[in-house]
Tab-separated table of C-alpha atoms and ligand atoms in Angstrom:
chain	number	residue	atom	x	y	z
A	1	MET	CA	-0.049	0.039	0.021
A	2	GLU	CA	1.254	3.504	-0.918
A	3	LYS	CA	1.206	6.286	1.596
A	4	ILE	CA	2.301	9.922	1.371
A	5	PHE	CA	5.027	11.091	3.890
A	6	VAL	CA	5.246	14.947	4.514
A	7	SER	CA	8.076	16.350	6.728
A	8	GLY	CA	6.903	19.822	7.783
A	9	GLY	CA	8.888	23.032	8.165
A	10	ASN	CA	10.077	23.851	4.649
A	11	LYS	CA	9.102	26.986	2.827
A	12	LEU	CA	8.016	26.820	-0.809
A	13	LYS	CA	9.572	28.586	-3.679
A	14	GLY	CA	9.509	28.504	-7.459
A	15	LYS	CA	6.868	27.700	-10.107
A	16	VAL	CA	4.233	25.104	-10.426
A	17	ARG	CA	2.345	24.280	-13.601
A	18	ILE	CA	-1.315	23.623	-13.043
A	19	ASP	CA	-2.863	20.721	-14.984
A	20	SER	CA	-6.154	20.701	-16.867
A	21	ALA	CA	-9.263	20.386	-14.788
A	22	LYS	CA	-10.579	16.978	-13.700
A	23	ASN	CA	-14.067	18.320	-13.595
A	24	SER	CA	-13.776	19.568	-17.140
A	25	VAL	CA	-12.091	16.607	-18.763
A	26	LEU	CA	-14.497	14.037	-17.349
A	27	PRO	CA	-17.664	15.516	-19.020
A	28	ILE	CA	-15.624	16.192	-22.214
A	29	ILE	CA	-14.586	12.550	-22.412
A	30	ALA	CA	-18.175	11.413	-21.778
A	31	SER	CA	-19.522	13.793	-24.502
A	32	SER	CA	-17.165	12.251	-27.173
A	33	ILE	CA	-19.825	9.562	-27.381
A	34	LEU	CA	-21.999	12.120	-29.087
A	35	THR	CA	-20.078	11.849	-32.343
A	36	SER	CA	-18.665	8.860	-34.321
A	37	ASP	CA	-15.645	11.030	-35.440
A	38	THR	CA	-12.419	10.992	-33.445
A	39	ILE	CA	-11.969	13.400	-30.384
A	40	ILE	CA	-8.450	14.416	-29.343
A	41	ILE	CA	-7.930	15.848	-25.944
A	42	LYS	CA	-4.668	17.601	-25.450
A	43	ASN	CA	-2.956	18.419	-22.110
A	44	ALA	CA	-5.224	15.927	-20.488
A	45	PRO	CA	-4.506	15.246	-16.815
A	46	MET	CA	-3.402	11.668	-16.229
A	47	LEU	CA	-5.558	11.022	-13.197
A	48	ASN	CA	-7.186	7.876	-11.884
A	49	ASP	CA	-10.780	9.356	-12.473
A	50	VAL	CA	-9.784	9.857	-16.079
A	51	GLN	CA	-8.531	6.210	-16.250
A	52	VAL	CA	-11.894	5.117	-14.863
A	53	ILE	CA	-14.142	7.050	-17.310
A	54	CYS	CA	-11.866	5.806	-20.162
A	55	GLU	CA	-12.287	2.261	-19.060
A	56	LEU	CA	-16.000	2.792	-18.894
A	57	LEU	CA	-16.136	4.163	-22.432
A	58	LYS	CA	-13.949	1.280	-23.615
A	59	SER	CA	-16.418	-1.097	-22.043
A	60	LEU	CA	-19.098	0.416	-24.175
A	61	GLY	CA	-16.968	-0.192	-27.339
A	62	CYS	CA	-14.967	3.126	-27.731
A	63	ASN	CA	-11.526	2.833	-29.028
A	64	ILE	CA	-9.389	4.958	-26.795
A	65	SER	CA	-5.595	5.532	-26.943
A	66	ILE	CA	-3.820	7.387	-24.162
A	67	ASN	CA	-0.347	8.891	-24.631
A	68	LYS	CA	0.751	9.632	-21.056
A	69	ILE	CA	3.929	11.374	-22.065
A	70	LYS	CA	2.160	13.768	-24.454
A	71	GLY	CA	-0.862	13.995	-22.156
A	72	GLU	CA	-3.117	13.089	-25.110
A	73	ILE	CA	-6.238	11.091	-25.232
A	74	SER	CA	-7.748	10.032	-28.538
A	75	ILE	CA	-11.431	8.663	-28.433
A	76	ASP	CA	-13.083	6.993	-31.446
A	77	SER	CA	-16.709	6.263	-30.560
A	78	SER	CA	-17.759	4.954	-33.921
A	79	LYS	CA	-18.336	1.522	-32.616
A	80	VAL	CA	-19.896	2.368	-29.360
A	81	GLN	CA	-22.790	0.068	-28.525
A	82	GLU	CA	-25.747	0.438	-26.229
A	83	ILE	CA	-24.619	-1.805	-23.414
A	84	GLU	CA	-25.075	-1.549	-19.690
A	85	PRO	CA	-21.592	-0.657	-18.124
A	86	SER	CA	-20.382	-2.706	-15.378
A	87	GLY	CA	-21.778	-1.599	-11.969
A	88	GLU	CA	-18.280	-1.977	-10.394
A	89	LEU	CA	-16.892	0.700	-12.757
A	90	VAL	CA	-19.760	3.090	-12.391
A	91	ARG	CA	-19.726	2.879	-8.550
A	92	ARG	CA	-16.041	3.813	-8.584
A	93	MET	CA	-16.884	7.406	-9.644
A	94	ARG	CA	-19.958	9.558	-9.520
A	95	ALA	CA	-19.005	11.205	-12.783
A	96	SER	CA	-19.735	7.954	-14.563
A	97	PHE	CA	-23.235	9.047	-14.662
A	98	LEU	CA	-22.266	11.660	-17.182
A	99	VAL	CA	-22.317	9.058	-20.007
A	100	MET	CA	-26.081	8.973	-19.569
A	101	GLY	CA	-26.984	12.066	-21.544
A	102	PRO	CA	-24.725	11.330	-24.460
A	103	MET	CA	-25.712	7.610	-24.601
A	104	LEU	CA	-29.503	8.566	-24.514
A	105	ALA	CA	-28.988	11.112	-27.197
A	106	ARG	CA	-27.149	8.589	-29.411
A	107	PHE	CA	-29.175	5.453	-28.888
A	108	GLY	CA	-32.488	6.507	-27.552
A	109	LYS	CA	-32.080	4.067	-24.446
A	110	PHE	CA	-29.502	3.265	-21.869
A	111	LYS	CA	-29.190	1.453	-18.613
A	112	ILE	CA	-26.637	2.299	-15.771
A	113	SER	CA	-26.216	1.481	-12.069
A	114	LEU	CA	-26.505	4.287	-9.653
A	115	PRO	CA	-23.084	6.171	-9.365
A	116	GLY	CA	-20.459	6.191	-6.649
A	117	GLY	CA	-17.779	8.758	-5.909
A	118	CYS	CA	-16.395	10.624	-2.897
A	119	ASN	CA	-18.221	9.666	0.264
A	120	ILE	CA	-19.402	13.213	1.038
A	121	GLY	CA	-23.105	12.947	1.278
A	122	THR	CA	-26.110	11.245	-0.373
A	123	ARG	CA	-25.583	12.899	-3.803
A	124	PRO	CA	-28.874	11.978	-5.423
A	125	ILE	CA	-29.444	12.176	-9.247
A	126	ASP	CA	-33.025	13.282	-9.282
A	127	LEU	CA	-32.219	16.504	-11.059
A	128	HIS	CA	-30.424	14.655	-13.913
A	129	LEU	CA	-33.423	12.430	-14.318
A	130	LYS	CA	-35.921	15.308	-14.075
A	131	GLY	CA	-34.076	17.094	-16.912
A	132	LEU	CA	-33.885	14.070	-19.192
A	133	LYS	CA	-37.598	13.388	-18.537
A	134	ALA	CA	-38.374	16.959	-19.621
A	135	LEU	CA	-36.488	16.212	-22.883
A	136	GLY	CA	-38.895	13.323	-23.546
A	137	ALA	CA	-37.114	10.366	-21.810
A	138	GLU	CA	-39.042	7.680	-19.958
A	139	ILE	CA	-37.314	6.643	-16.786
A	140	SER	CA	-37.551	3.607	-14.602
A	141	THR	CA	-35.315	2.671	-11.679
A	142	GLU	CA	-35.137	-0.973	-10.344
A	143	GLY	CA	-32.661	-2.756	-8.143
A	144	GLY	CA	-30.107	0.174	-8.157
A	145	VAL	CA	-30.125	0.363	-12.001
A	146	VAL	CA	-31.672	3.330	-13.955
A	147	GLU	CA	-33.182	2.880	-17.355
A	148	VAL	CA	-33.848	5.698	-19.737
A	149	ARG	CA	-35.603	5.583	-23.118
A	150	CYS	CA	-36.857	7.940	-25.664
A	151	ASN	CA	-37.794	8.110	-29.361
A	152	LYS	CA	-36.097	11.410	-30.183
A	153	LEU	CA	-35.198	13.810	-27.493
A	154	LYS	CA	-37.104	17.042	-27.860
A	155	GLY	CA	-35.979	20.498	-26.586
A	156	ASN	CA	-37.958	21.951	-23.675
A	157	LYS	CA	-37.888	24.568	-20.882
A	158	ILE	CA	-36.181	23.133	-17.756
A	159	TYR	CA	-35.819	24.782	-14.348
A	160	LEU	CA	-33.363	23.066	-12.109
A	161	ASP	CA	-34.429	23.176	-8.358
A	162	PHE	CA	-30.766	23.500	-7.566
A	163	PRO	CA	-27.880	24.454	-9.851
A	164	SER	CA	-26.332	20.960	-9.888
A	165	VAL	CA	-23.036	20.803	-11.917
A	166	GLY	CA	-23.588	17.188	-13.129
A	167	ALA	CA	-27.207	17.684	-13.991
A	168	THR	CA	-26.468	20.750	-15.983
A	169	GLU	CA	-23.874	18.963	-17.952
A	170	ASN	CA	-25.984	15.841	-18.574
A	171	ILE	CA	-28.890	17.900	-19.691
A	172	MET	CA	-26.664	20.099	-21.908
A	173	MET	CA	-24.977	17.138	-23.561
A	174	ALA	CA	-28.258	15.305	-24.095
A	175	SER	CA	-29.959	18.299	-25.716
A	176	THR	CA	-27.143	19.152	-28.178
A	177	THR	CA	-28.724	16.867	-30.758
A	178	ALA	CA	-32.397	17.098	-29.494
A	179	LYS	CA	-35.096	18.431	-31.760
A	180	GLY	CA	-35.701	22.160	-31.140
A	181	VAL	CA	-34.501	24.426	-28.478
A	182	THR	CA	-33.753	23.741	-24.805
A	183	VAL	CA	-33.695	26.508	-22.224
A	184	LEU	CA	-32.071	25.429	-18.986
A	185	GLU	CA	-32.670	27.726	-16.179
A	186	ASN	CA	-31.036	27.957	-12.685
A	187	ALA	CA	-28.168	26.059	-14.418
A	188	ALA	CA	-24.877	25.687	-12.754
A	189	GLU	CA	-22.362	28.400	-13.600
A	190	GLU	CA	-19.084	26.771	-12.832
A	191	PRO	CA	-16.157	27.443	-15.342
A	192	GLU	CA	-16.114	23.662	-16.245
A	193	ILE	CA	-19.624	24.103	-17.581
A	194	GLU	CA	-18.578	26.983	-19.827
A	195	ASP	CA	-15.515	24.791	-20.902
A	196	LEU	CA	-17.723	21.889	-21.805
A	197	ALA	CA	-19.937	24.178	-23.813
A	198	ASN	CA	-16.915	25.551	-25.629
A	199	PHE	CA	-15.919	21.996	-26.442
A	200	LEU	CA	-19.425	21.054	-27.652
A	201	ASN	CA	-19.659	24.175	-29.753
A	202	LYS	CA	-16.301	23.429	-31.350
A	203	MET	CA	-17.897	19.976	-32.228
A	204	GLY	CA	-20.772	21.861	-33.894
A	205	ALA	CA	-23.289	22.321	-31.073
A	206	LYS	CA	-25.229	25.532	-30.724
A	207	ILE	CA	-24.997	26.378	-27.038
A	208	TYR	CA	-25.387	29.966	-25.701
A	209	GLY	CA	-25.106	31.418	-22.127
A	210	ALA	CA	-22.970	28.596	-20.470
A	211	GLY	CA	-21.350	30.174	-17.439
A	212	THR	CA	-24.548	32.096	-16.656
A	213	ASP	CA	-27.703	30.718	-14.943
A	214	THR	CA	-29.530	30.416	-18.244
A	215	ILE	CA	-28.207	28.098	-21.000
A	216	ILE	CA	-29.888	27.849	-24.423
A	217	ILE	CA	-29.279	24.863	-26.565
A	218	GLU	CA	-30.396	24.752	-30.193
A	219	GLY	CA	-30.366	21.148	-31.289
A	220	VAL	CA	-28.283	20.304	-34.259
A	221	ASP	CA	-28.303	17.190	-36.584
A	222	ARG	CA	-24.758	15.964	-35.879
A	223	LEU	CA	-21.466	16.726	-34.057
A	224	LYS	CA	-17.997	16.358	-35.481
A	225	GLY	CA	-14.538	15.292	-34.187
A	226	VAL	CA	-12.272	18.045	-32.844
A	227	GLU	CA	-9.122	18.604	-30.808
A	228	TYR	CA	-9.443	20.368	-27.541
A	229	ILE	CA	-7.412	21.577	-24.503
A	230	PRO	CA	-9.552	21.708	-21.331
A	231	ILE	CA	-9.473	24.647	-19.019
A	232	PHE	CA	-6.924	24.666	-16.035
A	233	ASP	CA	-7.937	23.066	-12.779
A	234	ARG	CA	-8.929	25.910	-10.547
A	235	ILE	CA	-9.166	23.456	-7.464
A	236	GLU	CA	-5.510	22.292	-8.059
A	237	ALA	CA	-4.402	25.954	-8.425
A	238	GLY	CA	-6.207	26.850	-5.253
A	239	THR	CA	-4.623	23.972	-3.347
A	240	PHE	CA	-1.067	25.400	-4.187
A	241	MET	CA	-2.292	29.001	-3.394
A	242	ILE	CA	-3.272	27.708	0.120
A	243	ALA	CA	-0.105	25.762	0.528
A	244	ALA	CA	1.826	28.968	-0.192
A	245	ALA	CA	-0.227	30.882	2.396
A	246	ILE	CA	0.180	28.156	5.178
A	247	THR	CA	4.012	28.014	4.663
A	248	LYS	CA	4.410	31.840	4.396
A	249	SER	CA	5.943	31.327	0.978
A	250	LYS	CA	6.091	33.064	-2.404
A	251	ILE	CA	5.266	30.861	-5.413
A	252	THR	CA	4.086	31.284	-9.040
A	253	LEU	CA	1.244	29.411	-10.654
A	254	GLU	CA	1.477	28.830	-14.449
A	255	ASN	CA	-1.530	27.911	-16.377
A	256	ALA	CA	-4.056	29.435	-13.897
A	257	ARG	CA	-6.314	32.496	-14.299
A	258	GLU	CA	-7.644	34.614	-11.492
A	259	TYR	CA	-10.850	35.223	-13.430
A	260	TYR	CA	-12.021	31.698	-12.790
A	261	MET	CA	-10.949	31.625	-9.259
A	262	LYS	CA	-12.513	34.874	-7.866
A	263	PRO	CA	-14.299	33.476	-4.824
A	264	LEU	CA	-11.220	31.747	-3.514
A	265	VAL	CA	-8.872	34.728	-4.358
A	266	ALA	CA	-11.325	37.183	-2.664
A	267	LYS	CA	-11.250	35.142	0.514
A	268	LEU	CA	-7.460	34.656	0.514
A	269	ARG	CA	-7.020	38.492	-0.083
A	270	GLU	CA	-9.432	39.116	2.847
A	271	MET	CA	-7.107	36.974	5.024
A	272	GLY	CA	-4.092	39.117	3.882
A	273	VAL	CA	-2.557	36.780	1.153
A	274	GLU	CA	-1.056	38.780	-1.667
A	275	ILE	CA	-2.226	37.437	-5.100
A	276	THR	CA	-1.134	39.092	-8.199
A	277	SER	CA	-1.912	38.149	-11.913
A	278	ILE	CA	1.326	38.964	-13.603
A	279	GLU	CA	0.302	37.684	-17.026
A	280	ASP	CA	-2.906	36.409	-18.447
A	281	ASN	CA	-2.405	32.973	-16.935
A	282	VAL	CA	0.299	33.398	-14.520
A	283	ILE	CA	-0.455	34.255	-10.918
A	284	GLU	CA	1.937	35.082	-8.024
A	285	VAL	CA	1.043	34.230	-4.545
A	286	ASN	CA	2.763	35.715	-1.499
A	287	GLY	CA	1.905	34.174	1.832
A	288	ASN	CA	4.608	35.735	3.761
A	289	VAL	CA	2.261	38.128	5.590
A	290	GLN	CA	0.224	38.390	8.718
A	291	LEU	CA	-2.933	36.321	8.198
A	292	LYS	CA	-6.406	37.133	9.603
A	293	PRO	CA	-9.286	34.697	10.313
A	294	VAL	CA	-12.338	34.755	8.064
A	295	ASP	CA	-15.818	33.298	7.745
A	296	ILE	CA	-16.738	31.185	4.719
A	297	LYS	CA	-19.954	29.689	3.258
A	298	THR	CA	-19.634	27.230	0.420
A	299	LEU	CA	-22.061	27.920	-2.362
A	300	PRO	CA	-22.571	27.113	-6.086
A	301	HIS	CA	-20.302	29.091	-8.325
A	302	PRO	CA	-19.642	32.116	-8.200
A	303	GLY	CA	-19.804	31.373	-4.436
A	304	PHE	CA	-17.019	29.757	-2.530
A	305	PRO	CA	-16.249	26.256	-3.823
A	306	THR	CA	-17.018	23.220	-1.692
A	307	ASP	CA	-14.039	21.645	-3.344
A	308	MET	CA	-11.755	24.203	-1.562
A	309	GLN	CA	-13.399	23.908	1.809
A	310	SER	CA	-11.132	21.363	3.476
A	311	GLN	CA	-7.867	22.928	2.136
A	312	ILE	CA	-8.801	26.444	3.478
A	313	MET	CA	-9.856	24.835	6.761
A	314	ALA	CA	-6.384	23.470	7.223
A	315	LEU	CA	-4.942	26.979	6.572
A	316	LEU	CA	-7.516	28.707	9.023
A	317	ALA	CA	-6.683	26.205	11.665
A	318	THR	CA	-3.115	27.813	11.782
A	319	VAL	CA	-4.421	31.428	11.707
A	320	LYS	CA	-4.751	33.185	15.115
A	321	GLY	CA	-8.379	33.862	15.976
A	322	THR	CA	-11.710	32.250	15.264
A	323	SER	CA	-13.054	31.402	11.705
A	324	VAL	CA	-16.291	29.726	10.804
A	325	ILE	CA	-16.841	27.633	7.738
A	326	THR	CA	-20.408	26.689	6.722
A	327	GLU	CA	-20.885	23.836	4.266
A	328	THR	CA	-24.045	24.229	2.397
A	329	ILE	CA	-23.400	21.982	-0.794
A	330	PHE	CA	-22.717	18.560	0.772
A	331	GLU	CA	-24.175	17.399	4.049
A	332	ASN	CA	-21.339	15.181	5.083
A	333	ARG	CA	-18.166	17.081	4.013
A	334	PHE	CA	-16.448	17.495	7.431
A	335	MET	CA	-14.899	14.062	7.757
A	336	HIS	CA	-11.467	15.753	7.557
A	337	VAL	CA	-12.147	17.557	10.693
A	338	SER	CA	-11.276	14.711	13.033
A	339	GLU	CA	-8.092	13.954	11.072
A	340	LEU	CA	-6.990	17.627	11.227
A	341	ASN	CA	-7.755	17.620	15.011
A	342	ARG	CA	-5.407	14.587	15.383
A	343	MET	CA	-2.715	16.928	14.123
A	344	GLY	CA	-3.428	19.491	16.842
A	345	CYS	CA	-6.054	21.597	15.114
A	346	LYS	CA	-8.941	22.920	17.190
A	347	ILE	CA	-12.064	22.567	15.069
A	348	LYS	CA	-15.505	21.947	16.414
A	349	ILE	CA	-18.509	20.927	14.321
A	350	GLU	CA	-21.829	22.622	15.043
A	351	GLY	CA	-24.511	21.345	12.532
A	352	ARG	CA	-23.326	22.471	9.077
A	353	SER	CA	-20.690	24.727	10.440
A	354	ALA	CA	-17.070	24.233	11.612
A	355	ILE	CA	-15.713	26.544	14.262
A	356	ILE	CA	-11.942	26.803	13.802
A	357	GLU	CA	-9.731	28.215	16.575
A	358	GLY	CA	-6.344	28.942	15.139
A	359	VAL	CA	-3.424	27.212	16.952
A	360	GLU	CA	0.269	28.052	16.835
A	361	GLU	CA	1.592	24.596	15.998
A	362	LEU	CA	0.501	21.454	14.402
A	363	SER	CA	2.109	18.122	14.872
A	364	GLY	CA	2.630	15.357	12.343
A	365	CYS	CA	0.990	11.986	12.906
A	366	GLU	CA	-0.655	9.260	10.818
A	367	VAL	CA	-3.995	10.416	9.270
A	368	LYS	CA	-6.385	9.168	6.653
A	369	ALA	CA	-7.556	10.941	3.441
A	370	THR	CA	-11.308	10.624	3.815
A	371	ASP	CA	-12.004	12.009	0.437
A	372	LEU	CA	-10.142	13.621	-2.488
A	373	ARG	CA	-9.883	17.195	-1.233
A	374	ALA	CA	-9.726	16.170	2.344
A	375	GLY	CA	-6.442	14.323	1.447
A	376	ALA	CA	-5.005	17.512	-0.079
A	377	ALA	CA	-5.930	19.358	3.199
A	378	LEU	CA	-3.874	16.814	5.170
A	379	ILE	CA	-0.839	17.277	2.925
A	380	ILE	CA	-1.216	21.163	3.364
A	381	ALA	CA	-1.338	20.721	7.156
A	382	GLY	CA	1.579	18.373	7.007
A	383	LEU	CA	3.666	21.118	5.324
A	384	VAL	CA	3.804	23.160	8.529
A	385	ALA	CA	3.353	20.351	11.082
A	386	LYS	CA	6.193	19.423	13.490
A	387	GLY	CA	7.708	16.166	12.525
A	388	GLU	CA	6.296	13.740	9.926
A	389	THR	CA	2.711	13.478	8.661
A	390	ILE	CA	1.819	10.138	7.063
A	391	VAL	CA	-1.294	10.265	4.888
A	392	ASP	CA	-3.100	7.024	4.289
A	393	ASP	CA	-5.736	6.109	1.784
A	394	ILE	CA	-4.073	8.133	-0.838
A	395	TYR	CA	-6.092	6.672	-3.723
A	396	HIS	CA	-8.540	9.434	-3.063
A	397	ILE	CA	-5.844	12.053	-3.763
A	398	ASP	CA	-4.759	10.298	-6.995
A	399	ARG	CA	-8.253	10.664	-8.305
A	400	GLY	CA	-7.892	14.292	-8.800
A	401	TYR	CA	-4.186	15.477	-8.366
A	402	VAL	CA	-1.377	14.621	-10.895
A	403	ASN	CA	1.882	13.846	-9.187
A	404	ILE	CA	1.085	15.944	-6.192
A	405	GLU	CA	4.083	14.909	-4.195
A	406	GLU	CA	6.456	15.679	-7.154
A	407	LYS	CA	4.851	19.099	-7.682
A	408	PHE	CA	5.371	19.871	-3.983
A	409	ARG	CA	8.925	18.514	-4.072
A	410	ASN	CA	9.751	20.760	-7.032
A	411	LEU	CA	8.648	23.634	-4.824
A	412	GLY	CA	11.040	22.648	-2.074
A	413	ALA	CA	8.744	20.697	0.176
A	414	LYS	CA	9.515	17.257	1.536
A	415	VAL	CA	6.688	15.172	0.308
A	416	TYR	CA	7.314	11.547	-0.663
A	417	ARG	CA	5.201	8.668	-1.710
A	418	ARG	CA	6.391	5.292	-0.407
A	419	GLU	CA	5.218	1.718	-0.534
A	420	VAL	CA	4.675	0.336	3.023
B	501	LIG	C1	-19.488	18.303	-9.165
B	501	LIG	C2	-18.020	18.144	-9.050
B	501	LIG	C3	-17.505	18.133	-7.633
B	501	LIG	C4	-18.014	19.317	-6.785
B	501	LIG	C5	-19.493	19.475	-7.016
B	501	LIG	C6	-20.091	20.730	-6.443
B	501	LIG	C7	-17.390	16.896	-11.132
B	501	LIG	C8	-17.069	15.661	-11.801
B	501	LIG	N1	-17.648	16.934	-9.752
B	501	LIG	O1	-20.000	17.216	-8.555
B	501	LIG	O2	-16.039	18.046	-7.655
B	501	LIG	O3	-17.777	19.068	-5.507
B	501	LIG	O4	-19.858	19.391	-8.456
B	501	LIG	O5	-19.369	21.878	-6.932
B	501	LIG	O6	-17.614	17.934	-11.774
B	501	LIG	N2	-27.875	17.067	-6.060
B	501	LIG	C9	-29.196	16.656	-5.922
B	501	LIG	N3	-29.812	16.047	-7.012
B	501	LIG	C10	-29.146	15.778	-8.186
B	501	LIG	C11	-27.809	16.180	-8.356
B	501	LIG	C12	-27.195	16.921	-7.204
B	501	LIG	O7	-29.869	16.871	-4.969
B	501	LIG	O8	-29.646	15.237	-9.216
B	501	LIG	C13	-27.187	17.668	-4.958
B	501	LIG	C14	-26.095	16.956	-4.475
B	501	LIG	O9	-26.525	15.924	-3.563
B	501	LIG	C15	-25.183	17.918	-3.747
B	501	LIG	C16	-25.448	19.185	-4.583
B	501	LIG	O10	-26.622	19.024	-5.323
B	501	LIG	O11	-25.674	18.158	-2.444
B	501	LIG	C17	-24.310	19.565	-5.600
B	501	LIG	O12	-24.115	18.442	-6.476
B	501	LIG	P1	-23.651	18.567	-7.978
B	501	LIG	O13	-23.551	19.999	-8.277
B	501	LIG	O14	-24.540	17.760	-8.852
B	501	LIG	O15	-22.241	17.928	-7.866
B	501	LIG	P2	-21.517	16.849	-8.779
B	501	LIG	O16	-21.962	17.144	-10.276
B	501	LIG	O17	-21.833	15.526	-8.330
């Protein structure tokens, strides 16, 4: 079993190049099913979740080649068939469910097990299904398997009760080739939605307004093969910004744009962190300043991202004073609190809020990554903890960070992966 070992106490310096976004590349890979031409994804992040969705597409008959060195994925969906993917694969990742919209659009029927993913709440799929139903699909659920059927999907007006990222993507993908116009209101506004729409539009779709709360999709007859580079990973970029802040260091992020990170950048600036965009996609972060506590509430974009909640909690746990974080997106996303407390943090949970009393020193110990971003938070805490922090269950971290230990080492930290 592999674990990550972090020896605390080193400052960071230098540059880190941010990979493409996991949450963008997954729906992009899923939507390659919409065409029988070849899709080429460049600068693709070689993550475990990417591996899983590629395996899933292969199991449906896609021909996929992955060039890890060039970071290129080529997907030929011409031979894809309407088969039920293995439940084991689907349960490994919630984003597996993103193949439903494209498969339904292409074959008019599809069956898939209920999805899995990070253990951070119940994460139902009712909004995905409600949207597909509004496009004309008949839906039945039995024994943990969902079956969707339709003759030809037809555009409709859909209002999402909550701006779910996955539901917005599934509905957007499904309606690209539907008959007529779809108007999706209260849609999620995350940058990855805009990126997916840019990709689909390059394929020939007619999508307007992605990145706002109203998306209009005019159905087209067919989509074509394209090459595409997904947007940078704002969550990876944010993780390194926070690492600079906790270690009081100055680092440079390459391939990251402040524009897409406004909610995090605003909070870090409020705390005192100096963040400067020195070029269009180069950001300098200076954490060698006196930091102040802040209160945070996670919200759909453009609110503070839930995917940054655990990392900023690790930072606030070292900032003198009291901070409060309220989690409104997922009901069970405080599992990292007990692990951070094992390292000497003083965090109490009260309902959906965590009350954080900043402490002067953290101490390294053995801790468990309870989900993907929680794992990153433990590495961040380990960077300043006295002694050694050993992070277990790092398969969660590998779902969403490319070579995290190497990137930290290149910045001067002592972060190693070892087989034990
Ligand atoms: C995506 C991201 C994930 C991020 C999350 C919120 C990907 C691959 N994953 O996940 O990293 O943490 O957005 O920003 O892009 N909900 C329902 N019914 C539904 C769908 C969702 O009630 O049909 C609820 C969920 O339980 C959750 C909330 O809506 O409480 C947000 O979920 P959603 O935006 O759908 O997140 P994901 O797409 O799963």
